[in-house]
XYZ file of C-alpha atoms in Angstrom:
484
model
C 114.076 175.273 126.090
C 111.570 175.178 123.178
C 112.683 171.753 122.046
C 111.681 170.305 125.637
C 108.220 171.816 125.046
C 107.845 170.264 121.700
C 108.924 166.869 123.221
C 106.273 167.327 125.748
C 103.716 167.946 123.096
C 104.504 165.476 121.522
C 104.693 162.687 124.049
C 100.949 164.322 124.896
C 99.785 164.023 121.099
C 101.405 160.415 121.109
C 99.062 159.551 124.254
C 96.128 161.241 123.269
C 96.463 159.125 119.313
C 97.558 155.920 121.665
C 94.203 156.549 124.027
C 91.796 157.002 120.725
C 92.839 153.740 119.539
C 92.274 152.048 122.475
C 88.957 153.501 122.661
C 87.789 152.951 119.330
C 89.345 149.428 119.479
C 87.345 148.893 122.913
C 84.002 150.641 121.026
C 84.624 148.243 117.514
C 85.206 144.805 120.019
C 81.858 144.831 121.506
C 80.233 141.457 120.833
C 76.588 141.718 119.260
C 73.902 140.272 121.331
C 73.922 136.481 120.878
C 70.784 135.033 119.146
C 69.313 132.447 121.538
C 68.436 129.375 119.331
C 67.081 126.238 120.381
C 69.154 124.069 122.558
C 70.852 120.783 121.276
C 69.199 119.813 124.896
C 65.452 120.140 123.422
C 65.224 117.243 120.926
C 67.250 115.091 123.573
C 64.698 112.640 125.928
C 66.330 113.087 129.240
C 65.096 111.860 132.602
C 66.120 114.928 135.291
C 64.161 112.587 138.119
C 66.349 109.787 137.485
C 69.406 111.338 137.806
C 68.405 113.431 140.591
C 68.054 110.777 142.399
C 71.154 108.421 141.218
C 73.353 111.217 142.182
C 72.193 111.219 145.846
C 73.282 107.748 146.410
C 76.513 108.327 145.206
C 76.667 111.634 147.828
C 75.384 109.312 150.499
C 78.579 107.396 150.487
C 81.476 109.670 152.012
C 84.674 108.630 149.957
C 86.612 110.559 152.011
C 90.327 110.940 150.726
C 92.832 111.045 153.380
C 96.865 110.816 153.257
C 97.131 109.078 156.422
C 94.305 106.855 157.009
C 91.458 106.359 153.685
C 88.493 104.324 154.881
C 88.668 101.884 151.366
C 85.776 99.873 152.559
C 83.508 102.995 151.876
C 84.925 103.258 148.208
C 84.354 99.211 148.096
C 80.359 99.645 148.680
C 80.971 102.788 146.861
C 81.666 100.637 143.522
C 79.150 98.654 144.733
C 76.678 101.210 144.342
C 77.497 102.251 140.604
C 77.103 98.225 139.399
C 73.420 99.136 140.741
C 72.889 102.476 139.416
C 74.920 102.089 136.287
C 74.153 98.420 135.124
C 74.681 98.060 131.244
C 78.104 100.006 131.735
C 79.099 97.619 133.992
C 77.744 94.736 131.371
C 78.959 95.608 128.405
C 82.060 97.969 129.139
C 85.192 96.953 129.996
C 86.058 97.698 133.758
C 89.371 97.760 134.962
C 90.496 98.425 138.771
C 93.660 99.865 139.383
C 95.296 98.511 142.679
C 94.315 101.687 144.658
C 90.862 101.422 143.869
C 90.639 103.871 141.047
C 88.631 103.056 138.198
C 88.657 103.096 134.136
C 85.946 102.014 132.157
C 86.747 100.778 128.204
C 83.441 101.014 125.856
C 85.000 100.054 122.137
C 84.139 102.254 119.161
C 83.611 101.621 115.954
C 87.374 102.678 114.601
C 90.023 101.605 117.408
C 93.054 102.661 115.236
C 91.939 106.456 116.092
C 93.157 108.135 119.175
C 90.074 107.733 121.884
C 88.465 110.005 124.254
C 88.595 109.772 127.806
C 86.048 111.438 130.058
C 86.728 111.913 133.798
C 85.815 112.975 136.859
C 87.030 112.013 140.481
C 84.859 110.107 142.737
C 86.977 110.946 146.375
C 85.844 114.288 148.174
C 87.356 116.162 151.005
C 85.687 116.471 154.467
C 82.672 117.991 155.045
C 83.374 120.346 158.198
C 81.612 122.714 160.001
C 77.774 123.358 160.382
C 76.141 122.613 156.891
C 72.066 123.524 156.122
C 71.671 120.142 154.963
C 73.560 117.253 155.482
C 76.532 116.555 153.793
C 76.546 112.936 152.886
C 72.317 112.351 152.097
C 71.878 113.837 148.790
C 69.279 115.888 150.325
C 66.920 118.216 147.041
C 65.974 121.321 148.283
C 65.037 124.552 146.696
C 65.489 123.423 143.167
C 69.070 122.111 144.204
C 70.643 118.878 145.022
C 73.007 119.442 148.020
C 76.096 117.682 149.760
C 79.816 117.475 149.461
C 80.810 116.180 146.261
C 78.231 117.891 144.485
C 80.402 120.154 142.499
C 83.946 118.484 143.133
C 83.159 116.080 141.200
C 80.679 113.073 141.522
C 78.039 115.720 139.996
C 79.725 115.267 136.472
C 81.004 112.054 136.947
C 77.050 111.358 137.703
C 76.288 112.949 134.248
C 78.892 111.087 132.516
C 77.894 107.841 133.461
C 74.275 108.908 132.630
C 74.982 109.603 129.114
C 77.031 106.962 128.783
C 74.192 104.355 130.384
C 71.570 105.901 127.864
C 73.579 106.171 125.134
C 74.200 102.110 125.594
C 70.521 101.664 126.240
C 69.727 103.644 122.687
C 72.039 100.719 120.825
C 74.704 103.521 119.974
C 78.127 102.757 119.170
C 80.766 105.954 119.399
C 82.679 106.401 116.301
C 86.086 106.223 118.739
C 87.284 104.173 121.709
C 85.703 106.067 124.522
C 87.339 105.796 128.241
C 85.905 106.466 131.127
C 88.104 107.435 134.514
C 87.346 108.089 138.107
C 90.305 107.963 140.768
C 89.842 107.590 144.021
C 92.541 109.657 145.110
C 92.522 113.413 143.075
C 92.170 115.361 146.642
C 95.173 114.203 148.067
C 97.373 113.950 144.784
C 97.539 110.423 144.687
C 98.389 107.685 142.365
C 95.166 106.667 140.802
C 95.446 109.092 137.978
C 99.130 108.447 137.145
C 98.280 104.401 137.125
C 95.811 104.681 134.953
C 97.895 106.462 132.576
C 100.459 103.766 132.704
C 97.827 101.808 132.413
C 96.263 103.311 129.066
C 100.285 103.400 127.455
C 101.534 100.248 128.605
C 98.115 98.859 125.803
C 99.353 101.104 123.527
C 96.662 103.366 123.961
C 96.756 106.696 121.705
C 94.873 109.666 123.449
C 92.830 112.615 121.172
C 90.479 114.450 123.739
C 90.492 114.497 127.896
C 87.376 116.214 129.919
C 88.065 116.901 133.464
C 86.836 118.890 136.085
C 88.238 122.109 136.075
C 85.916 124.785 134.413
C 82.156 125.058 134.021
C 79.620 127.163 132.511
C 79.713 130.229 135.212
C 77.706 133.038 135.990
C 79.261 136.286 135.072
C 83.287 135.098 136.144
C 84.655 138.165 135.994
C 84.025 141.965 136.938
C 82.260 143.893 133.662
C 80.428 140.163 132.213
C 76.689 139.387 132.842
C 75.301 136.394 131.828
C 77.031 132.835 132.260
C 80.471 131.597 130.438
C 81.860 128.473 129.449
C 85.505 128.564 130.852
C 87.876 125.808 129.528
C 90.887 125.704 131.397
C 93.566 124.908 129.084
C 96.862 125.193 131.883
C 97.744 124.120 135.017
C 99.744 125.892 137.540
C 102.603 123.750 138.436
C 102.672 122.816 142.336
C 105.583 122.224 144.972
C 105.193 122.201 148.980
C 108.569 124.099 150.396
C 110.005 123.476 154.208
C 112.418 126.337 154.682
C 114.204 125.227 158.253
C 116.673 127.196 160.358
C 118.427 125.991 163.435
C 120.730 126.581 166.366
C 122.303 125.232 169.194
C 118.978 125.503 171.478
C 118.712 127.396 175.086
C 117.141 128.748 177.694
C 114.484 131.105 176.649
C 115.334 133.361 179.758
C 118.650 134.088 177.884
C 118.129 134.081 174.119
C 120.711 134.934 171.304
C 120.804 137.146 168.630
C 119.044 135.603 165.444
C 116.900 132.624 166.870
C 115.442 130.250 164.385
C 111.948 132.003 164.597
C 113.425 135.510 164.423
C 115.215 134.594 161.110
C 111.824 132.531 159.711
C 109.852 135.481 160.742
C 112.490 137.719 159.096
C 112.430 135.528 155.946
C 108.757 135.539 155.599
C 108.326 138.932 155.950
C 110.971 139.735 153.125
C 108.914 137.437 150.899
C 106.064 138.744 151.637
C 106.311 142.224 151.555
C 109.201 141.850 148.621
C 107.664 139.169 146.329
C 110.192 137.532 143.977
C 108.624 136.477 141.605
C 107.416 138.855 138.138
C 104.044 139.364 136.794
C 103.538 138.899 133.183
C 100.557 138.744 130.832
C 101.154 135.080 129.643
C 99.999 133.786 126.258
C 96.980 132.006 127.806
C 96.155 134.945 130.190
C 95.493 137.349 127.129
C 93.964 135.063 125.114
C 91.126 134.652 128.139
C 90.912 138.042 128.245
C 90.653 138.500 124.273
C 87.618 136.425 124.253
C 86.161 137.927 127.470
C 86.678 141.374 126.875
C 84.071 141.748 123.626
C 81.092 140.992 126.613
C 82.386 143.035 129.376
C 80.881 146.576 129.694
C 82.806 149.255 128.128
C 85.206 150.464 131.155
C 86.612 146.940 131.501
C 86.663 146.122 127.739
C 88.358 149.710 127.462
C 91.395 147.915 129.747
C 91.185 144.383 129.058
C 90.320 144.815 125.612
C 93.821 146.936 125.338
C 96.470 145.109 127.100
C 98.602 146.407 124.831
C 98.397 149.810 126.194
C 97.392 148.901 129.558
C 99.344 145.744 130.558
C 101.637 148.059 133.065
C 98.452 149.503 134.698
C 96.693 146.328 135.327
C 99.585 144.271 136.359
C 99.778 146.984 139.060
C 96.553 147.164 140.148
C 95.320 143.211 139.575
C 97.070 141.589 142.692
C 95.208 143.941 144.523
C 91.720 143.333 143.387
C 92.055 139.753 144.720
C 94.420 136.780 145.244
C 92.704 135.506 142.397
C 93.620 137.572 140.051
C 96.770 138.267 141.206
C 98.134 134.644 140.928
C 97.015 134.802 137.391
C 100.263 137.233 136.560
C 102.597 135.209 138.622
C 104.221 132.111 140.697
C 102.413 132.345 144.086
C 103.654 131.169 147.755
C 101.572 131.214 150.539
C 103.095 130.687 153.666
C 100.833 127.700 155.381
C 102.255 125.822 158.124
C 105.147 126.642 161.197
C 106.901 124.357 163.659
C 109.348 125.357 166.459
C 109.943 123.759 170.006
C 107.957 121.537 172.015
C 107.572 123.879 174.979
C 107.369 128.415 175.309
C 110.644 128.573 177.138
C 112.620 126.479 175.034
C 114.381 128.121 171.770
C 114.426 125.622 169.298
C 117.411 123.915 167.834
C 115.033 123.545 164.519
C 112.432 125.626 163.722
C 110.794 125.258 160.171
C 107.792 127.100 158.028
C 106.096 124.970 154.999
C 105.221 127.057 152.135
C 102.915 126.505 149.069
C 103.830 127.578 145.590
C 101.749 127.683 141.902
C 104.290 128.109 139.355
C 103.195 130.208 136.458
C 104.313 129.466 132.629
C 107.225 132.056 131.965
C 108.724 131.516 135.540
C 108.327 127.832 136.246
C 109.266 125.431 138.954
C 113.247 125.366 138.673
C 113.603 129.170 138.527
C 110.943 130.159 141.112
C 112.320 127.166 143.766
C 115.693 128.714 143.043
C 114.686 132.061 143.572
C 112.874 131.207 146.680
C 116.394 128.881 148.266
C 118.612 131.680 146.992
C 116.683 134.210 149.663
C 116.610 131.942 151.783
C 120.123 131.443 152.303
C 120.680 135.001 153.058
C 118.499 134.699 156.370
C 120.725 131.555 157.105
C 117.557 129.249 156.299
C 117.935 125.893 154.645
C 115.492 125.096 151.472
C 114.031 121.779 151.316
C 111.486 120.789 148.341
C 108.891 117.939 149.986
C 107.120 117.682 146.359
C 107.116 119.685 143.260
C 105.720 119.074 139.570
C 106.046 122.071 136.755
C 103.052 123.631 134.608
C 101.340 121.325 132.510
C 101.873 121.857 128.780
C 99.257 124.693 127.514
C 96.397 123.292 125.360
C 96.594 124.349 121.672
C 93.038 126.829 121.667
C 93.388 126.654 117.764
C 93.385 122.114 117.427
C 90.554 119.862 116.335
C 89.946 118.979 119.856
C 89.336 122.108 121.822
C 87.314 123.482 119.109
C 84.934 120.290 119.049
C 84.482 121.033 122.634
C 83.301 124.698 121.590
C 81.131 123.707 119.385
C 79.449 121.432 121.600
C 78.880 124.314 123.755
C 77.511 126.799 121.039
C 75.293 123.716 120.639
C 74.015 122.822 123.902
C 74.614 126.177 125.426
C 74.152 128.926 122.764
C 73.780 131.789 124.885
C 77.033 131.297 126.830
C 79.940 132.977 126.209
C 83.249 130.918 125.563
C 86.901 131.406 126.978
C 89.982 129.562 127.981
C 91.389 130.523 131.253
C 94.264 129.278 134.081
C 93.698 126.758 136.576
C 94.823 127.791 139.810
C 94.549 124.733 141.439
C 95.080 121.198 140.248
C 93.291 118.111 138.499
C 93.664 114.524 137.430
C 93.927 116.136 133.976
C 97.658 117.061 133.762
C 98.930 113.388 133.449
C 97.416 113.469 130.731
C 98.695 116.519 129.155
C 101.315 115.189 128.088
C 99.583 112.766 125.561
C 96.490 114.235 124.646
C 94.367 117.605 124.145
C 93.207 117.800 128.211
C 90.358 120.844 128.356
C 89.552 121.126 132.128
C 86.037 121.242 132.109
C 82.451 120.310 133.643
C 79.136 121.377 131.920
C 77.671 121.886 135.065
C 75.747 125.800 135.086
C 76.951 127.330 138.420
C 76.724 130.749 140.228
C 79.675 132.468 142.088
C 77.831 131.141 145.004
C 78.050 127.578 144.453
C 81.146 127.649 142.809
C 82.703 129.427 146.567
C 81.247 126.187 147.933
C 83.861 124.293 146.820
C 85.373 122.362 149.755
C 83.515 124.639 151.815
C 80.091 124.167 153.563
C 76.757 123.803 151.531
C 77.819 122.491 148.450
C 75.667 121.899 145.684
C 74.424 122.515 142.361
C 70.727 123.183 140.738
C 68.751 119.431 139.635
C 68.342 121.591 136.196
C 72.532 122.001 135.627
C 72.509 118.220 135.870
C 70.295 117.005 133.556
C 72.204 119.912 130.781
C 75.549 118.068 131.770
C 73.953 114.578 130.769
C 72.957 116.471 127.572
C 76.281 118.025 127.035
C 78.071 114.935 127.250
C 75.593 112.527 125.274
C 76.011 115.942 122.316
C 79.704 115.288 122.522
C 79.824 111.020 122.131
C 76.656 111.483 119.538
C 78.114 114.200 117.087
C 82.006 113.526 117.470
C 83.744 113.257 114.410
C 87.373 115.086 114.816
């Protein structure tokens, strides 16, 4: 029996030599305290009033999106509005109109043969529900903040790029590269203004370098274990499908109901899915590579574990999904369960009964194997899979090209005491029909709290009057200094 002891020794001396390392790694990671040098924003004349003001008016036009029934005279005065606000853009750029409304500004550079850049930012919003502390659609300033829907998702940056653009053309400058500028009217509901404009931008032979969208922003302490704010450049999208999983019968009489009703086998269905997920969690290449930059800020316990995936991958893909929904969807393809249909009346059994389901596909199980996974379950309950619409991850941006680290440095520029990182979108943007064609970073240099960032297609949204006049800055930085 000796030789089992000295096994167990030595699986204890192997842990004890594997838990040193991770600590002295975790002790040797920790980032030195950022000097705080002067801002690329200092030396830049920019007029916070101005476009304080500018972005109200665009917030007092609700450009609602809507599948079934868009209200395209509002975008019309909409457009109407920017010719006012925005007038040498409108002058001297090229403006193009795609059928649905979306537009694409065209301001030439000095060098067309290089790929361009194309800055966007959605100009549709979602509704503004509920009881809100100031009105949703005025552009009301209050407390340092300008507030209404739209704010944040995303007529805020599109606000700032239009700003920098406008002063940059009232300066006499001239951008070393073809410079685009996008705004669909149709993001919120997935619709085709994006994808035309694409065509749009290939079928003139177009060549793409860089794409801004929204996605990311400079955020106040994202994560458990960081203080201070970080600029997080999302670099992949989930991919996206809505499910309708359907069962039927031959109908009845409630007062005499079968075995194995269409509900009973949903509900049964549902619950296996639930409580017996399908789908793996993995530490994807983009996952730890957020976490490698994060971890040298966070305070020693979580730079201990996310600092050490190597060691404590197994742990934390245990115990993540259980933090939050948040971070458990970044290990894994995600379905929520959302909608449910079944008779017309309670003592009817249904002859079709159906549940819709959402899914996020992640990276190393995408779209075809997770909607096979998903029909092959299914099929077990007696419950027919159908797929209403479904698009894969876009590709993952390449952290070590030209074009991402131009953005960083932009950042360390204009923002020198935030901290940097690439992470996962979890929901989606404009920016992955571009991904195929051109480094697209997911980001906004608006500075936001967890608090305005919840606001999101919620009630009170906003951001502070101070986080728009940086984004003007950040944006002018970019057009002024780019040379990739």
């Amino acid at each position: 029996m000796k030789w089992m002891l000295y096994i167990l020794l030595a699986l204890v001396g192997l842990l004890i030599i594997l838990l040193l390392a991770a600590v002295i790694r975790a002790v040797l990671l920790k980032r030195k305290k950022r000097e705080t040098p002067s801002s690329a924003l200092d030396g830049m004349a920019l007029d916070g009033d101005r476009y304080v003001k500018d972005l109200a008016r665009m917030i007092s036009y609700p450009t609602i999106s809507r599948r079934d029934a868009t209200d395209l005279s509002v975008f019309e005065d909409y457009r109407q509005e920017l010719e006012t606000l925005f007038p040498l853009i409108h002058e001297r750029l090229n403006k193009a109109v795609m059928d649905d409304g979306s537009l694409l500004f065209h301001w030439q550079g000095k060098d067309s043969s290089k790929p361009a850049v194309v800055l966007m930012s959605h100009s549709d919003v979602v509704e503004a529900t509920g009881k809100w502390s100031h009105p949703p659609f005025e552009g009301e300033v209050a407390d340092g903040k300008i507030w209404g829907r739209g704010t944040m998702d995303t007529k805020g940056s599109l606000c700032a790029i239009l700003e920098a653009v406008e002063g940059l053309l009232a300066d006499g400058f001239i951008p070393p590269v073809d410079v685009y500028i996008a705004s669909s009217c149709n993001e919120e509901i997935m619709g085709e203004g994006a994808p035309k404009t694409v065509r749009y931008l290939l079928d003139h032979g177009v060549k793409l370098d860089l794409v801004l969208d929204e996605g990311g922003a400079v955020v106040e302490a994202p994560m458990p274990g960081l203080t201070g704010h970080f600029a997080m450049l999302g670099i992949l999208e989930k991919g996206y499908a809505d499910v309708r999983f359907v069962a039927r019968s031959k109908g009845g009489h409630s007062s005499t109901p079968p075995k194995n009703t269409p509900i009973a086998r949903l509900a049964a269905f549902v619950n296996h899915v639930e409580r017996h997920s399908p789908f793996s969690k993995k530490f994807t290449q983009p996952v730890k590579k957020m976490f490698a930059d994060l971890a040298p800020d966070m305070t020693f316990p979580f730079r201990l574990l996310f600092g050490n995936i190597w060691l404590f991958g197994p742990l934390l893909k245990a115990v993540m999904p259980g933090i939050s929904g948040q971070a458990g969807a970044l290990l894994r393809t995600t379905c929520a369960f959302t909608m449910a249909e079944g008779s017309g009346a309670p003592n009817v059994i249904p002859e079709t009964a159906s549940v819709t389901a959402n899914l996020r596909f992640m990276v190393h199980q995408p779209m075809e194997e997770s909607l096979e996974k998903l029909r092959s379950i299914a099929a077990r309950f007696d419950v027919e899979m159908e797929v209403l619409e479904a698009h894969a991850c876009s590709p993952v941006v390449d952290t070590t090209s030209a074009a991402y680290r131009y953005v960083e440095s932009c950042l360390r520029a204009v923002y020198p005491e935030a901290g940097i990182a690439p992470y996962v979108m979890l929901g989606g943007t404009d920016a992955r029909h571009y991904a195929p064609y051109a480094t697209a970073v997911r980001f906004a240099p608006l500075v936001i709290s967890g608090a305005q960032m919840a606001a999101v297609h919620g009630r009170d949204e906003n951001i502070d009057t101070d986080a728009l006049t940086g984004a003007v800055g950040f944006y002018r930085y970019l057009l002024e200094h780019y040379r990739i």
